[in-house]
PDB file of C-alpha atoms in Angstrom:
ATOM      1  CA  UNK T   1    -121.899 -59.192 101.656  1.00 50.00           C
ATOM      2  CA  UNK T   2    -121.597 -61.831  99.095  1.00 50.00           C
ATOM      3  CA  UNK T   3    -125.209 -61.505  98.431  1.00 44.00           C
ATOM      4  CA  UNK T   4    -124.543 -57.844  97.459  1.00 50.00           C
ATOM      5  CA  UNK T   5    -121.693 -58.421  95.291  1.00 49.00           C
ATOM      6  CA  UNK T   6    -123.692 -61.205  93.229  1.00 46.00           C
ATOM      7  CA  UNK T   7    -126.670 -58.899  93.422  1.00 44.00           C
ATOM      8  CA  UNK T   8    -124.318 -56.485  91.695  1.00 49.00           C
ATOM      9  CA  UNK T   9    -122.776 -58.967  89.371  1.00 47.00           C
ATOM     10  CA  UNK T  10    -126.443 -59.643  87.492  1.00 44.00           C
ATOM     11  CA  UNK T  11    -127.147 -56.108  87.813  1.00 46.00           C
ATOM     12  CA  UNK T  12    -124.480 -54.991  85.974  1.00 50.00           C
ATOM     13  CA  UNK T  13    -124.989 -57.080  83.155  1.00 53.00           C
ATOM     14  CA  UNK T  14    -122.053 -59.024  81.399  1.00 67.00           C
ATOM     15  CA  UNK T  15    -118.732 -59.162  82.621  1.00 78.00           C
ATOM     16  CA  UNK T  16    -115.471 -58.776  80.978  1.00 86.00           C
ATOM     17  CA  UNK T  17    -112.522 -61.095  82.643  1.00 88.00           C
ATOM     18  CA  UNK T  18    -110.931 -57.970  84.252  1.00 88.00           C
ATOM     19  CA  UNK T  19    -114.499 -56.779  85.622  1.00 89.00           C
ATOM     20  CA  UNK T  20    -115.383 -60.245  87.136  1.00 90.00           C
ATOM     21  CA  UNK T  21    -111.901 -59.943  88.818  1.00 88.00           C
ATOM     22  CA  UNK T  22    -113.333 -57.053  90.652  1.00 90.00           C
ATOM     23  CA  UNK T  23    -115.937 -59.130  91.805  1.00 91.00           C
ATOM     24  CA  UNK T  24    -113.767 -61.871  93.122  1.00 90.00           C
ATOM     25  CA  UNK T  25    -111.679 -59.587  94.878  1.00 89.00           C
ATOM     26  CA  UNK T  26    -114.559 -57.936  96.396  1.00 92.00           C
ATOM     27  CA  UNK T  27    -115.940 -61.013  97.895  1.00 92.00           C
ATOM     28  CA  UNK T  28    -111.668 -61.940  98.906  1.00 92.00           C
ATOM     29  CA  UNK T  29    -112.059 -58.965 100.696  1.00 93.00           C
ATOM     30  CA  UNK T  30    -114.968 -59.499 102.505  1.00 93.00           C
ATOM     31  CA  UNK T  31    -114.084 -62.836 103.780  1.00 93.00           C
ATOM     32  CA  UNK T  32    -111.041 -61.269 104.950  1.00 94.00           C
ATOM     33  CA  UNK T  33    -113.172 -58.379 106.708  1.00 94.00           C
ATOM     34  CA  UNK T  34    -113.128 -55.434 104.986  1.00 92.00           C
ATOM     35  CA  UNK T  35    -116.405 -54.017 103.191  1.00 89.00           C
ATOM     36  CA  UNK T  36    -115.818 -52.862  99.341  1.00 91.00           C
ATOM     37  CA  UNK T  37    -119.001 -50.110  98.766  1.00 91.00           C
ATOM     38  CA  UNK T  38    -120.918 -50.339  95.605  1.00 92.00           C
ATOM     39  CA  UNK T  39    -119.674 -47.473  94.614  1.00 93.00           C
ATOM     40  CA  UNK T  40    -115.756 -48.862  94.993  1.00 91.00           C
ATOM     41  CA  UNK T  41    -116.533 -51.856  92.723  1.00 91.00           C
ATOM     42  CA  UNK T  42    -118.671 -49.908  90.031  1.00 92.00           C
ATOM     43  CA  UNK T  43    -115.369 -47.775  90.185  1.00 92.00           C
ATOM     44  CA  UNK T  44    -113.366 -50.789  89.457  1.00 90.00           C
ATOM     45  CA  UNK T  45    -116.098 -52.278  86.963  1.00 90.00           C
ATOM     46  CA  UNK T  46    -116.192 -48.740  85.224  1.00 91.00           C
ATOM     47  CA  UNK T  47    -112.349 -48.410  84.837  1.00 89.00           C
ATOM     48  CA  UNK T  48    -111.901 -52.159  83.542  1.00 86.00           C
ATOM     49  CA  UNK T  49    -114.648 -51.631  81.238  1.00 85.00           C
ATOM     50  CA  UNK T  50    -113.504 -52.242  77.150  1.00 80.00           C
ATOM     51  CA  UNK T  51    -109.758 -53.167  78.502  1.00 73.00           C
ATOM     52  CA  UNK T  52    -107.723 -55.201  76.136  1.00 76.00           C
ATOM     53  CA  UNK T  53    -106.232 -56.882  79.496  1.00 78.00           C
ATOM     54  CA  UNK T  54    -108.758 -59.468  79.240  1.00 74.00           C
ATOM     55  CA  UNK T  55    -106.071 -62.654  78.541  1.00 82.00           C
ATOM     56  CA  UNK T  56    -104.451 -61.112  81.692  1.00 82.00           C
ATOM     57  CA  UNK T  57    -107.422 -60.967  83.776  1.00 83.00           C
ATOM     58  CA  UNK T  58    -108.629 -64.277  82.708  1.00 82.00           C
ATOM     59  CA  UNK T  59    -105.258 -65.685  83.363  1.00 80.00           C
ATOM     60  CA  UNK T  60    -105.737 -64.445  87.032  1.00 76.00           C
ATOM     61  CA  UNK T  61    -109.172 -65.342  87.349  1.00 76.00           C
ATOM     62  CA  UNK T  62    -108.312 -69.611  86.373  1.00 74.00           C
ATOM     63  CA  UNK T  63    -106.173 -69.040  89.642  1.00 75.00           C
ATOM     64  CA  UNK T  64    -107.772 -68.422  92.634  1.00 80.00           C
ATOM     65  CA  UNK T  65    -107.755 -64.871  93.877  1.00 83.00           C
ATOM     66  CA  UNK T  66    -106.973 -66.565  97.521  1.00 84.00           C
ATOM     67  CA  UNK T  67    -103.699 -68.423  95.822  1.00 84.00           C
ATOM     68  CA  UNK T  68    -101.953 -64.903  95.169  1.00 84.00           C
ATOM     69  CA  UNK T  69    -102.967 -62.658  98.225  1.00 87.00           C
ATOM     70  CA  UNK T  70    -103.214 -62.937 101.792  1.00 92.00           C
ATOM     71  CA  UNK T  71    -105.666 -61.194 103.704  1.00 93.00           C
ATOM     72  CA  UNK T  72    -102.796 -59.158 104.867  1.00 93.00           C
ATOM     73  CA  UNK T  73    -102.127 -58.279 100.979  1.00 90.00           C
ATOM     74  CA  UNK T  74    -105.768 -56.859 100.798  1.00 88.00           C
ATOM     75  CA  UNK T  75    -105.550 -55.048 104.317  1.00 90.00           C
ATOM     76  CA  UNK T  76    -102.491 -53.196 102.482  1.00 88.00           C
ATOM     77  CA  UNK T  77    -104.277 -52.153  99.956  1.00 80.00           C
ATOM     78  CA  UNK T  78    -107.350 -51.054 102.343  1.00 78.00           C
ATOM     79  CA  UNK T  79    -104.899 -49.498 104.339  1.00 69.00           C
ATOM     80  CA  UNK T  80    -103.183 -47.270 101.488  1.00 54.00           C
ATOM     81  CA  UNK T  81    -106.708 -46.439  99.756  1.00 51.00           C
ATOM     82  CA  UNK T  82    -107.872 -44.715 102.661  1.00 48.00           C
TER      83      UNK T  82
END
């Protein structure tokens, strides 16, 4: 899975802060079991795209993803997006 996510990462060109984050929440996820589809983080890549949260995302992104959620944090989420 991480393969796929970098794979997507190059793909997709440059990165704003708040569009890596969905990348490093993607691979989060994965370690903690759960499978984000390409079309989930384009969604999240599309909707982050031209933000003007970048200082916010950045902030998040000096932090580890893994110091702020649990894997039970990202099974909520999974849990309420389905």
């Amino acid at each position: 899975m991480r393969f796929g996510i970098l794979l997507a990462a190059l793909l997709g060109g440059c990165n704003n802060p708040c569009q890596q984050l969905c990348l490093e929440i993607a691979d989060y996820a994965s370690e903690c079991g759960y499978t984000v589809s390409a079309d989930d983080l384009s969604e999240c890549r599309s909707a982050y795209a031209g933000t003007d949260q970048g200082e916010a995302c950045a902030t998040s992104l000096d932090a580890d993803v893994r110091e702020w959620w649990t894997c039970d944090d990202v099974a909520e989420n999974f849990q309420k997006s389905q």
